[in-house]
Tab-separated table of C-alpha atoms in Angstrom:
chain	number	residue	atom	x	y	z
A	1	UNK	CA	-39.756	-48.351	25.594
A	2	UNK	CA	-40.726	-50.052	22.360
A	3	UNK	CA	-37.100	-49.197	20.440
A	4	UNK	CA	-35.616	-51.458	17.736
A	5	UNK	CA	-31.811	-51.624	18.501
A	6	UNK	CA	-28.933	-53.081	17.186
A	7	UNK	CA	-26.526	-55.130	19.258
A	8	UNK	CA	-22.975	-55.010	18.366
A	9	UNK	CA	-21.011	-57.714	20.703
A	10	UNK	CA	-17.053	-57.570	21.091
A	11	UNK	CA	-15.670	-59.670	18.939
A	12	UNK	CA	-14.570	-61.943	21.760
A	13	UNK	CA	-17.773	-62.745	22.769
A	14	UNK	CA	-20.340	-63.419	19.685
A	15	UNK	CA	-21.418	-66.748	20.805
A	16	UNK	CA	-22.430	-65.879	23.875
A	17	UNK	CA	-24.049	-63.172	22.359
A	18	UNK	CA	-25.866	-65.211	19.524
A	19	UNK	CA	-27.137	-67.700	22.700
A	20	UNK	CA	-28.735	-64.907	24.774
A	21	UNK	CA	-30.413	-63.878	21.120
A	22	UNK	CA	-31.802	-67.722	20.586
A	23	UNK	CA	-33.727	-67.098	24.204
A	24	UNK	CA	-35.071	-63.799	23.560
A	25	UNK	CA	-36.749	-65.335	20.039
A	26	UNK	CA	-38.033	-68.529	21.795
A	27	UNK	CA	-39.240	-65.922	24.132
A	28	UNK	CA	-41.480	-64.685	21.395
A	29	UNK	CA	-39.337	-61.425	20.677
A	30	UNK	CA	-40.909	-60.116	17.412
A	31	UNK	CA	-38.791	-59.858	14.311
A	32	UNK	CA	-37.064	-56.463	13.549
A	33	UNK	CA	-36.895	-55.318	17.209
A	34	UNK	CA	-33.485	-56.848	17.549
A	35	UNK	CA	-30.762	-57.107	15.359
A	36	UNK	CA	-27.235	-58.646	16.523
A	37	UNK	CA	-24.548	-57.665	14.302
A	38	UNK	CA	-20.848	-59.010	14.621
A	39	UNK	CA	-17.600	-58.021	13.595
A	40	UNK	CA	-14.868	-55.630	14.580
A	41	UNK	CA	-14.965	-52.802	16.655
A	42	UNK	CA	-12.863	-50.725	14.549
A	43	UNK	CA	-15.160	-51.133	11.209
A	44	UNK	CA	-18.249	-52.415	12.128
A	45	UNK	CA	-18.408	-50.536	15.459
A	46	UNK	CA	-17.576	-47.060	13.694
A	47	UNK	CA	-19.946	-47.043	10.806
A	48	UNK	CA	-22.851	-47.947	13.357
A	49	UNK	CA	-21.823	-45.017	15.435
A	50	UNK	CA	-21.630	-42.589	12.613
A	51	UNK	CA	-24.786	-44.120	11.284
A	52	UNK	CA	-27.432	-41.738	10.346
A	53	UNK	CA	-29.923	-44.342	10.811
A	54	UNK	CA	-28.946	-44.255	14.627
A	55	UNK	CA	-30.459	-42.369	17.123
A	56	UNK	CA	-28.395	-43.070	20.415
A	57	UNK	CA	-25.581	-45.476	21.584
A	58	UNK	CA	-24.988	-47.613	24.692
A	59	UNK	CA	-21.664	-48.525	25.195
A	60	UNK	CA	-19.955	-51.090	27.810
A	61	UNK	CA	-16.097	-51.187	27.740
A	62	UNK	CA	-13.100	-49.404	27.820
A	63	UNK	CA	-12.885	-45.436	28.601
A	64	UNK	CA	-10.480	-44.815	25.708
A	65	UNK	CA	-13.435	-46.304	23.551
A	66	UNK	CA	-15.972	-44.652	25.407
A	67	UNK	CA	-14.553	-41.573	25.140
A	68	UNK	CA	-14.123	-41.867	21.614
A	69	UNK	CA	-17.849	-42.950	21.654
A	70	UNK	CA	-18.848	-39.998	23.005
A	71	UNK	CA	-16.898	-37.508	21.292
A	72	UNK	CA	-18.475	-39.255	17.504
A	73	UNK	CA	-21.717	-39.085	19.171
A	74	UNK	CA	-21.777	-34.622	19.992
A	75	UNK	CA	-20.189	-34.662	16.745
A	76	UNK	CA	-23.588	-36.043	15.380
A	77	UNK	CA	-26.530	-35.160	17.854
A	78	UNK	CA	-26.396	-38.501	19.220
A	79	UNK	CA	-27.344	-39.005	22.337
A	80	UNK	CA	-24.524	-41.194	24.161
A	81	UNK	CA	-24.648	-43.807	27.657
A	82	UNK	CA	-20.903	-45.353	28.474
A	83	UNK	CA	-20.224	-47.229	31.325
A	84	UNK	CA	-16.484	-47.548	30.991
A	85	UNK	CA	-13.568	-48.761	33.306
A	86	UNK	CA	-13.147	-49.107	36.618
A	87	UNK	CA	-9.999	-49.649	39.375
A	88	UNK	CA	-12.125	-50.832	42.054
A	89	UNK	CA	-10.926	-50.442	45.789
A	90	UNK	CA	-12.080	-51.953	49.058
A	91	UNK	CA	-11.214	-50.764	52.285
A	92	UNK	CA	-10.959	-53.166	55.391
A	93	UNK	CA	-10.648	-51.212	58.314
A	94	UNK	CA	-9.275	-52.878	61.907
A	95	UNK	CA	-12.862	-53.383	63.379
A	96	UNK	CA	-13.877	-55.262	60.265
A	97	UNK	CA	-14.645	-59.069	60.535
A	98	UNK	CA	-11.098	-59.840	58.395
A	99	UNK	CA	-12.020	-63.201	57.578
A	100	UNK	CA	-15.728	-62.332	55.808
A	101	UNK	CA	-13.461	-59.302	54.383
A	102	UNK	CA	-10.697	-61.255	52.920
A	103	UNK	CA	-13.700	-63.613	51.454
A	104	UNK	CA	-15.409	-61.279	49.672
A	105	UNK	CA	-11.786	-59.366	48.620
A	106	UNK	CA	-11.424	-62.728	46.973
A	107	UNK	CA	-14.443	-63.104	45.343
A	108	UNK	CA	-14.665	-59.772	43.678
A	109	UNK	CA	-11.083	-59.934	42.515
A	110	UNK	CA	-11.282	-63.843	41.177
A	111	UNK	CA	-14.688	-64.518	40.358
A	112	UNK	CA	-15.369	-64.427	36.799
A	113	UNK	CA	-11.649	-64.449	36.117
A	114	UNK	CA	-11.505	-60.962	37.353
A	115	UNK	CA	-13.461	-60.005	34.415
A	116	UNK	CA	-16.081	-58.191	35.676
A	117	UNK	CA	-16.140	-54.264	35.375
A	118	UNK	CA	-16.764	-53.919	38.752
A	119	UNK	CA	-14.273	-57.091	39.925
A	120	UNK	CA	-12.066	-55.815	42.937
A	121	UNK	CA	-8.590	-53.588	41.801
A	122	UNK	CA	-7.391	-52.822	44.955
A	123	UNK	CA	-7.794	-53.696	48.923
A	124	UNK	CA	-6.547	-50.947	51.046
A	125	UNK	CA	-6.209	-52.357	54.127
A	126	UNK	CA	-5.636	-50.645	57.950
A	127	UNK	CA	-1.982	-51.496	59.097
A	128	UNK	CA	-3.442	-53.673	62.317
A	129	UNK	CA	-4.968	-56.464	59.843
A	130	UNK	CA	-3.316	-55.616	57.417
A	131	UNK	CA	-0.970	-59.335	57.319
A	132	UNK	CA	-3.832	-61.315	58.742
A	133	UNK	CA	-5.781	-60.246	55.361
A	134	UNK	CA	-2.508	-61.101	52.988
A	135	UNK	CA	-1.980	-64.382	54.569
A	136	UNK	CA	-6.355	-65.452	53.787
A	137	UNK	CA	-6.677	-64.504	50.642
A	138	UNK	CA	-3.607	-65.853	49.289
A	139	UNK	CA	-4.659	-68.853	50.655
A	140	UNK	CA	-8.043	-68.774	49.203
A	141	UNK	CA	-6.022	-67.742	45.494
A	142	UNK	CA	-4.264	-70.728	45.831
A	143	UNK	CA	-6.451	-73.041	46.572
A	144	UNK	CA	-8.867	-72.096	43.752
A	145	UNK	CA	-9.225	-75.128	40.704
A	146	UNK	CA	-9.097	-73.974	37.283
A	147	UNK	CA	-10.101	-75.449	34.455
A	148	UNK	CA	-13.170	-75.568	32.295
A	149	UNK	CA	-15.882	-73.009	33.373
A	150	UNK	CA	-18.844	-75.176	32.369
A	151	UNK	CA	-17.780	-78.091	35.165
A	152	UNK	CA	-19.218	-78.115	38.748
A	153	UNK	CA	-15.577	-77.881	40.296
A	154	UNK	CA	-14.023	-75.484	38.425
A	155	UNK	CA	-13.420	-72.426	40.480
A	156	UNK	CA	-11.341	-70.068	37.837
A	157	UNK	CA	-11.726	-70.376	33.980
A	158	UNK	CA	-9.495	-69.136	31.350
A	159	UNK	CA	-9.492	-65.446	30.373
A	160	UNK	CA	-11.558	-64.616	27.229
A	161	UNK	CA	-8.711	-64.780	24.714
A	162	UNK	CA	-4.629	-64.905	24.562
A	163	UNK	CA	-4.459	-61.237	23.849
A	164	UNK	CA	-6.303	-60.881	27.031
A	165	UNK	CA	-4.127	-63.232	28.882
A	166	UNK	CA	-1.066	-61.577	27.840
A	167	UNK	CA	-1.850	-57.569	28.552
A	168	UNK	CA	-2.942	-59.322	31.887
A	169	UNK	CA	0.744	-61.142	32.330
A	170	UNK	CA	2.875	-57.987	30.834
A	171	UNK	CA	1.089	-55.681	33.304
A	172	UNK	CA	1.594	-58.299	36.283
A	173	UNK	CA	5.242	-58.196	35.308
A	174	UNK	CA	5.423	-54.171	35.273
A	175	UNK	CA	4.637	-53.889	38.388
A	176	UNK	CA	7.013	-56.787	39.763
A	177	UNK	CA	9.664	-54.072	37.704
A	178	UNK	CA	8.455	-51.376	39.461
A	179	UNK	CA	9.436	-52.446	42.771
A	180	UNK	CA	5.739	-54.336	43.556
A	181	UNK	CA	6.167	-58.351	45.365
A	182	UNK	CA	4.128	-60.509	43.599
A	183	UNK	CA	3.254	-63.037	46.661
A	184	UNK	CA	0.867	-65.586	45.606
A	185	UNK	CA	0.311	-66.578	41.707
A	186	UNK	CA	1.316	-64.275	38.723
A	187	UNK	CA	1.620	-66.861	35.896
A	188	UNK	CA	-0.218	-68.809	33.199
A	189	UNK	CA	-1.105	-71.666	34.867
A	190	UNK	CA	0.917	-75.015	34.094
A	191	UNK	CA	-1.435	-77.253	35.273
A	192	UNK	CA	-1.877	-80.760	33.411
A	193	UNK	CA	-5.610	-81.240	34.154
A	194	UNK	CA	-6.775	-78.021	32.402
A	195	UNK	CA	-8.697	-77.477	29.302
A	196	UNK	CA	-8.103	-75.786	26.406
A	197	UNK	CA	-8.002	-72.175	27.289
A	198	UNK	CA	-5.820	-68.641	28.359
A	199	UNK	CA	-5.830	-69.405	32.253
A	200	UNK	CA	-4.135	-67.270	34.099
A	201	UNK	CA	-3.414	-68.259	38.315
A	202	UNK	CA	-5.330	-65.630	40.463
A	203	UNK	CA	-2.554	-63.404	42.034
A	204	UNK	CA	-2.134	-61.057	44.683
A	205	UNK	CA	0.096	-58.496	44.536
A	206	UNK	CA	1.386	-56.245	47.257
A	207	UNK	CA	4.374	-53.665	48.472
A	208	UNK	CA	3.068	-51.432	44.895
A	209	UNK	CA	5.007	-48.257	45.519
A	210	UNK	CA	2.600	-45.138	46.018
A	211	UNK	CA	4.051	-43.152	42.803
A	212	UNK	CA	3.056	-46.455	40.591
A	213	UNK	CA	0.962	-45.012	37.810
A	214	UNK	CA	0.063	-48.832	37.759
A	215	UNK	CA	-1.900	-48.183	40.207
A	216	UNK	CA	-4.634	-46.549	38.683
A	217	UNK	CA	-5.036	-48.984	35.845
A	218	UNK	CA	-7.303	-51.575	35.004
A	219	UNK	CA	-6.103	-54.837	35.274
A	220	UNK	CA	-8.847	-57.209	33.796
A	221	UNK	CA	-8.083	-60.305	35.441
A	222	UNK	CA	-7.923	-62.361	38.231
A	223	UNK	CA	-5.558	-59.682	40.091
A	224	UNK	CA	-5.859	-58.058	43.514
A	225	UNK	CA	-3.329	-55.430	44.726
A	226	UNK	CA	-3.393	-55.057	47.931
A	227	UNK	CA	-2.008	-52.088	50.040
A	228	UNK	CA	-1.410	-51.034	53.740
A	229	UNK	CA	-3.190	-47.569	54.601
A	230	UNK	CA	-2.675	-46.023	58.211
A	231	UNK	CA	-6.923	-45.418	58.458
A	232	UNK	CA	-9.749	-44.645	56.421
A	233	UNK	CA	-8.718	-41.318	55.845
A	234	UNK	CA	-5.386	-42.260	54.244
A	235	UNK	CA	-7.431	-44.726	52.473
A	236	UNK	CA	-9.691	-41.767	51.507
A	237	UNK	CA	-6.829	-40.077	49.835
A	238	UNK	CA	-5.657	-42.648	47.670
A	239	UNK	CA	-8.915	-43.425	46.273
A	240	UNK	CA	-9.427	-39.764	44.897
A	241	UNK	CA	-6.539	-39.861	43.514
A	242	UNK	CA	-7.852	-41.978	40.830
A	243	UNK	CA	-9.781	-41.411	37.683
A	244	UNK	CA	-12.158	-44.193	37.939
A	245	UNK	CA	-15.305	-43.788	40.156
A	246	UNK	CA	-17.124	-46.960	39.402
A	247	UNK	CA	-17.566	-49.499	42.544
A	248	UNK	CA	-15.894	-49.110	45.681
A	249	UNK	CA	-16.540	-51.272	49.040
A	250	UNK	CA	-16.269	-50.861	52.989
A	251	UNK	CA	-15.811	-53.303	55.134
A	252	UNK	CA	-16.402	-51.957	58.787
A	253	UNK	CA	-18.316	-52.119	61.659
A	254	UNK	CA	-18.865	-48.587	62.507
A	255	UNK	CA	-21.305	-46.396	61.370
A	256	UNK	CA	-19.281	-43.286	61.380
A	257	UNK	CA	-16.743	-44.639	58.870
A	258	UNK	CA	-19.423	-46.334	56.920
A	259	UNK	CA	-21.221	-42.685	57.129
A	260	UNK	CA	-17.394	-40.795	56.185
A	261	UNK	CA	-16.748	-43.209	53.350
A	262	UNK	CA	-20.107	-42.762	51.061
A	263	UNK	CA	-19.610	-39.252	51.809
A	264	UNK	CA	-16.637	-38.932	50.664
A	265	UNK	CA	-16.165	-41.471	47.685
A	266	UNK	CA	-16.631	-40.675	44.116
A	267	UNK	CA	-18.527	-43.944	42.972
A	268	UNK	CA	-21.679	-45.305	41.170
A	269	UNK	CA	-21.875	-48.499	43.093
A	270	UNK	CA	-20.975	-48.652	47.049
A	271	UNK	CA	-20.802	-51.496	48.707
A	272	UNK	CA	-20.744	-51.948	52.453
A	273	UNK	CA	-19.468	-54.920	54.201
A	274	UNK	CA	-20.245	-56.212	50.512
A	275	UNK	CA	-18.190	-57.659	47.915
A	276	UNK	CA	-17.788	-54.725	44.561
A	277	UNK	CA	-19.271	-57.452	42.380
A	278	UNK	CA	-22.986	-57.074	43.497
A	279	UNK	CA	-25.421	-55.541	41.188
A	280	UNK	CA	-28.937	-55.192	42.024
A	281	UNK	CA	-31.142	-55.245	38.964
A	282	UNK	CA	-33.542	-52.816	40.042
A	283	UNK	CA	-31.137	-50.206	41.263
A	284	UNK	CA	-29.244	-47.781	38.724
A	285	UNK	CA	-26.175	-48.692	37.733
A	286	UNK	CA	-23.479	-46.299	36.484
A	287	UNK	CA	-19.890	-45.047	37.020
A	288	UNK	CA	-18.473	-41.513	38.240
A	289	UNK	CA	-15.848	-39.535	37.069
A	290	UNK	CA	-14.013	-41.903	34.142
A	291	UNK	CA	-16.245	-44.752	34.683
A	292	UNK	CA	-19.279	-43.711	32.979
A	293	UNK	CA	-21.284	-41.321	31.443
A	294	UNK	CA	-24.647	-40.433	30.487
A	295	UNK	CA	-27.933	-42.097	32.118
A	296	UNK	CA	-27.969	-45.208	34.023
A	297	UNK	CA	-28.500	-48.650	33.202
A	298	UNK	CA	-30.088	-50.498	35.360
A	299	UNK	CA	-33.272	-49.808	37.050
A	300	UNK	CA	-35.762	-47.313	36.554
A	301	UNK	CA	-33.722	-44.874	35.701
A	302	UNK	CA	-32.751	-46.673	32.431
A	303	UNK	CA	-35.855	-45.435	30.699
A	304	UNK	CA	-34.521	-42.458	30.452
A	305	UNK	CA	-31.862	-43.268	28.012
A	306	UNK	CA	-34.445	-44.902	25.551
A	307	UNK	CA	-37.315	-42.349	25.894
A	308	UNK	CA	-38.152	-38.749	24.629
A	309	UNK	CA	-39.584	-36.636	26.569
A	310	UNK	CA	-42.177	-34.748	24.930
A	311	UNK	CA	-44.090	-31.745	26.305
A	312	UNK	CA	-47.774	-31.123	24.507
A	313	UNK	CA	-49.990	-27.699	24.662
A	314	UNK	CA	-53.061	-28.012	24.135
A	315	UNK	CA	-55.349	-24.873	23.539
A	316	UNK	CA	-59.305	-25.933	23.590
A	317	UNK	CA	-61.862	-23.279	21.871
C-alpha cells in the first residue's frame, strides 16, 4: 500500500527478525521503507506507540499487551490491529476417524513447540473415543525426538527462552495442584543427546476439573489438555465459556455437526477435520472476542488496515 513501517521484534526473537530483513534487501526492498528496531517492549515498544510520528500499530502477542496497545492507541487517534491470545479447542466427536484426529491433535499442540498462536489448547473429546484418543497421542508425545530444530530428525526444539520454559513448567504444575493428571510428559527434558536449549517434553494433560480457571489460559508450549464432553453440545458450552475466540477445529463426519459447530463458535479461524495450525495466506486471518481486534491480517482484507479511504467531489463548470 506503499507505507514505510517500523518493525519492532520481541526481544526474544531479533535474529530471526534481522534474517527475514537480509532477504527482503537482497530482494531489492528500497531503503527507508523498512526499518527494524530492537529492544524492549517496555521502552522501546512504548515510545513507538506514543510516537507522534506514527500513524497506526499492528500488534501480535499477548491480550494484556494488546489491550494496553489499544487503549494508548484511542488515547492518540491511532488506528490499532491486535491479534492477541488464543486457548484453542478441538472437538473429536464419536464418528470422527480418531486416529487422523489424534494426529492432527498432536500436531497442533507440539509442532513448533506449541508456540504457535493458534497451536491446539484443548481437545474436547466425545466420551465413546474418548480413551482411544488419550492412549494415540500420548504415544505420538512420547515418541517425539528433541533436540536441535535446525537437524532433519529433530521433532521438538527448545522453547524460545528459560523464562518461557519456566511459566510453561509452573503452569503445568498448577494444574497437577488443582486436581488435573498429568499422563504423558510434564518436565524439562533430561535427555543426554540434546543441544543447548529450554526443551520442555510435550505433555498431555487430562482429568482438569471444570471450575479450573486454568482452563481458559494460554499455555504457550508443547501442552494439550484434553477433556471428556458427553456431545458436541456439551462441547459447545465449554467453548463459550472462554474469552478467547481465535482457532477452533472439528473433527467429524457429519454435516449437521460440522453445520452446528461454525454456527455456533466464536472464532476467526475454523478448522474442519483440520489441524488449528493451518493458515491460508490468502484468507483473512484474525481472532474473536479476546483474540483480536481491528482489521485482518492476512488476505485481502489486510489492505484495509494500511489504506485510507478517501472520498473526492468533483464539481465540473
Amino acid at each position: 500500500a506503499g507505507n514505510c513501517m517500523i518493525w519492532k521484534p520481541s526481544p526474544d526473537t531479533p535474529f530471526t527478525g534481522a534474517l527475514i530483513l537480509e532477504c527482503l534487501i537482497e530482494a531489492g526492498l528500497p531503503p527507508g521503507v523498512l526499518s527494524y528496531l530492537t529492544g524492549t517492549s517496555s521502552e522501546v515498544g512504548e515510545a513507538l506507540v506514543r510516537h507522534p510520528g506514527i500513524h497506526a500499530i499492528t500488534f501480535t502477542g499477548s491480550t494484556a499487551v494488546g489491550r494496553a496497545i489499544e487503549l494508548a492507541g484511542a488515547q492518540s487517534g491511532k488506528r490499532v490491529q491486535a491479534e492477541m491470545g488464543g486457548v484453542n479447542p478441538l472437538v473429536v466427536l464419536a464418528d470422527a476417524d480418531v486416529a487422523v484426529a489424534a494426529a492432527a491433535a498432536a500436531e497442533g499442540a507440539f509442532g513448533s513447540t506449541g508456540q504457535k498462536c493458534t497451536a491446539t489448547r484443548r481437545a474436547l473429546v466425545e466420551s465413546s473415543v474418548y480413551d482411544e484418543f488419550v492412549e494415540i497421542v500420548c504415544a505420538s508425545a512420547a515418541s517425539r525426538r528433541l533436540g536441535d530444530a535446525q537437524e532433519a530428525q529433530t521433532e521438538l526444539g527448545p522453547l524460545v527462552s528459560e523464562r518461557a520454559r519456566a511459566l510453561v513448567a509452573q503452569q503445568v504444575r498448577e494444574l497437577a495442584a488443582a486436581g488435573a493428571r498429568v499422563v504423558c510428559g510434564g518436565a524439562e527434558s533430561p535427555q543426554p543427546h540434546l543441544a543447548d536449549g529450554w526443551y520442555f517434553e510435550p505433555t498431555v494433560i487430562v482429568d482438569v476439573p471444570r471450575s479450573c480457571e486454568l482452563l481458559d489460559h494460554e499455555i504457550f508450549g508443547p501442552v494439550l489438555i484434553i477433556e471428556r464432553v458427553a456431545d458436541l453440545a456439551d462441547a459447545l458450552g465449554r467453548i463459550a465459556q472462554s474469552e478467547y475466540g481465535l482457532a477452533a477445529g472439528l473433527f467429524s463426519d457429519s454435516h449437521r455437526s460440522i453445520t452446528q459447530f461454525a454456527a455456533a463458535v466464536e472464532a476467526g479461524l475454523l478448522a474442519i477435520n483440520l489441524p488449528t495450525t493451518g493458515v491460508e495466506p490468502q484468507a483473512s486471518f484474525g481472532g474473536l472476542k479476546s483474540s483480536g481486534n481491528g482489521s485482518k491480517e492476512v488476505g485481502q482484507d489486510a489492505l484495509q488496515f494500511y489504506t485510507d479511504e478517501v472520498t473526492i467531489a468533483l464539481a465540473v463548470s
